[in-house]
């Protein structure tokens, strides 16, 4: 009975999060309090954050320069790079970013080996005073067929240099793993 429950849970997780599944997991930070440190609020979705806080438009978020992609909440880098750790292997990660300094997103496997990296298109894409040709909420994404367990997002090392919103994640679900269950 327990084995069947685990297999059903794994299958549900794969169908929900896999690229071929119905939808990707999306985190939009809505419903969280302004200035809340992000940690394990999304543990049930398999994600733990560090180095990030929630900002709310009309309260602590300067939405004239840093507009959220959707809703009123977004997350920002709170004094260090933002790290997302996934409880299950992830095939892809993406989010919308508005930044004051250039960004680098790096992905790592479970052994800590760098598996990929992407840089922002501009040095600054603020809504009113960004680089010519830039627009806020640039979508940056990473993927790996082998899967990864951690994403690190770096802007200014002092923090408060970017916001991100509408994080999307797709899990790695291998048929062989499902058969083992």
PDB file of N, CA and C in Angstrom, residues 65-66 98-103 120-136 138 161:
ATOM      1  N   UNK A  65       9.931  51.806 -11.294  1.00  0.00           N
ATOM      2  CA  UNK A  65      11.176  51.300 -11.880  1.00  0.00           C
ATOM      3  C   UNK A  65      11.220  49.772 -11.928  1.00  0.00           C
ATOM      4  N   UNK A  66      10.625  49.134 -10.917  1.00  0.00           N
ATOM      5  CA  UNK A  66      10.660  47.677 -10.780  1.00  0.00           C
ATOM      6  C   UNK A  66       9.229  47.118 -10.796  1.00  0.00           C
ATOM      7  N   UNK A  98      13.698  42.195 -13.451  1.00  0.00           N
ATOM      8  CA  UNK A  98      13.982  43.612 -13.668  1.00  0.00           C
ATOM      9  C   UNK A  98      15.175  43.921 -12.780  1.00  0.00           C
ATOM     10  N   UNK A  99      16.212  44.531 -13.357  1.00  0.00           N
ATOM     11  CA  UNK A  99      17.490  44.622 -12.651  1.00  0.00           C
ATOM     12  C   UNK A  99      18.194  45.965 -12.857  1.00  0.00           C
ATOM     13  N   UNK A 100      18.946  46.335 -11.832  1.00  0.00           N
ATOM     14  CA  UNK A 100      19.749  47.549 -11.815  1.00  0.00           C
ATOM     15  C   UNK A 100      21.182  47.282 -12.259  1.00  0.00           C
ATOM     16  N   UNK A 101      21.640  46.051 -12.076  1.00  0.00           N
ATOM     17  CA  UNK A 101      22.980  45.596 -12.465  1.00  0.00           C
ATOM     18  C   UNK A 101      22.834  44.323 -13.288  1.00  0.00           C
ATOM     19  N   UNK A 102      23.842  43.973 -14.095  1.00  0.00           N
ATOM     20  CA  UNK A 102      23.756  42.739 -14.881  1.00  0.00           C
ATOM     21  C   UNK A 102      23.511  41.517 -13.991  1.00  0.00           C
ATOM     22  N   UNK A 103      22.765  40.560 -14.518  1.00  0.00           N
ATOM     23  CA  UNK A 103      22.441  39.339 -13.787  1.00  0.00           C
ATOM     24  C   UNK A 103      23.126  38.133 -14.394  1.00  0.00           C
ATOM     25  N   UNK A 120      22.016  38.245 -18.263  1.00  0.00           N
ATOM     26  CA  UNK A 120      20.990  39.178 -18.722  1.00  0.00           C
ATOM     27  C   UNK A 120      21.443  39.850 -20.016  1.00  0.00           C
ATOM     28  N   UNK A 121      20.475  40.300 -20.791  1.00  0.00           N
ATOM     29  CA  UNK A 121      20.764  40.923 -22.082  1.00  0.00           C
ATOM     30  C   UNK A 121      21.322  42.339 -21.947  1.00  0.00           C
ATOM     31  N   UNK A 122      21.022  43.002 -20.832  1.00  0.00           N
ATOM     32  CA  UNK A 122      21.437  44.389 -20.634  1.00  0.00           C
ATOM     33  C   UNK A 122      22.133  44.545 -19.290  1.00  0.00           C
ATOM     34  N   UNK A 123      22.753  45.691 -19.088  1.00  0.00           N
ATOM     35  CA  UNK A 123      23.351  46.004 -17.786  1.00  0.00           C
ATOM     36  C   UNK A 123      22.279  46.481 -16.809  1.00  0.00           C
ATOM     37  N   UNK A 124      21.205  47.074 -17.346  1.00  0.00           N
ATOM     38  CA  UNK A 124      20.122  47.608 -16.513  1.00  0.00           C
ATOM     39  C   UNK A 124      18.855  47.659 -17.362  1.00  0.00           C
ATOM     40  N   UNK A 125      17.759  47.121 -16.839  1.00  0.00           N
ATOM     41  CA  UNK A 125      16.498  47.166 -17.605  1.00  0.00           C
ATOM     42  C   UNK A 125      15.348  47.761 -16.792  1.00  0.00           C
ATOM     43  N   UNK A 126      15.674  48.746 -15.950  1.00  0.00           N
ATOM     44  CA  UNK A 126      14.633  49.405 -15.163  1.00  0.00           C
ATOM     45  C   UNK A 126      13.592  50.019 -16.093  1.00  0.00           C
ATOM     46  N   UNK A 127      12.362  50.157 -15.616  1.00  0.00           N
ATOM     47  CA  UNK A 127      11.258  50.633 -16.452  1.00  0.00           C
ATOM     48  C   UNK A 127      11.468  52.046 -16.977  1.00  0.00           C
ATOM     49  N   UNK A 128      11.950  52.958 -16.125  1.00  0.00           N
ATOM     50  CA  UNK A 128      12.097  54.363 -16.533  1.00  0.00           C
ATOM     51  C   UNK A 128      13.523  54.737 -16.930  1.00  0.00           C
ATOM     52  N   UNK A 129      14.495  54.116 -16.310  1.00  0.00           N
ATOM     53  CA  UNK A 129      15.885  54.540 -16.533  1.00  0.00           C
ATOM     54  C   UNK A 129      16.799  53.394 -16.940  1.00  0.00           C
ATOM     55  N   UNK A 130      16.247  52.381 -17.592  1.00  0.00           N
ATOM     56  CA  UNK A 130      17.058  51.256 -18.053  1.00  0.00           C
ATOM     57  C   UNK A 130      17.854  51.601 -19.302  1.00  0.00           C
ATOM     58  N   UNK A 131      18.717  50.686 -19.709  1.00  0.00           N
ATOM     59  CA  UNK A 131      19.514  50.859 -20.925  1.00  0.00           C
ATOM     60  C   UNK A 131      18.607  51.045 -22.139  1.00  0.00           C
ATOM     61  N   UNK A 132      19.055  51.819 -23.129  1.00  0.00           N
ATOM     62  CA  UNK A 132      18.265  51.976 -24.356  1.00  0.00           C
ATOM     63  C   UNK A 132      17.961  50.605 -24.977  1.00  0.00           C
ATOM     64  N   UNK A 133      16.706  50.410 -25.342  1.00  0.00           N
ATOM     65  CA  UNK A 133      16.291  49.151 -25.954  1.00  0.00           C
ATOM     66  C   UNK A 133      15.844  48.088 -24.962  1.00  0.00           C
ATOM     67  N   UNK A 134      16.102  48.301 -23.689  1.00  0.00           N
ATOM     68  CA  UNK A 134      15.707  47.308 -22.684  1.00  0.00           C
ATOM     69  C   UNK A 134      14.267  47.541 -22.248  1.00  0.00           C
ATOM     70  N   UNK A 135      13.662  46.502 -21.722  1.00  0.00           N
ATOM     71  CA  UNK A 135      12.326  46.595 -21.124  1.00  0.00           C
ATOM     72  C   UNK A 135      12.366  45.824 -19.810  1.00  0.00           C
ATOM     73  N   UNK A 136      11.560  46.229 -18.844  1.00  0.00           N
ATOM     74  CA  UNK A 136      11.534  45.481 -17.581  1.00  0.00           C
ATOM     75  C   UNK A 136      10.958  44.076 -17.793  1.00  0.00           C
ATOM     76  N   UNK A 138      12.501  41.023 -18.098  1.00  0.00           N
ATOM     77  CA  UNK A 138      13.173  40.165 -19.072  1.00  0.00           C
ATOM     78  C   UNK A 138      13.065  38.715 -18.598  1.00  0.00           C
ATOM     79  N   UNK A 161      19.449  44.612  -5.998  1.00  0.00           N
ATOM     80  CA  UNK A 161      19.761  44.997  -7.367  1.00  0.00           C
ATOM     81  C   UNK A 161      18.795  44.434  -8.403  1.00  0.00           C
TER      82      UNK A 161
END
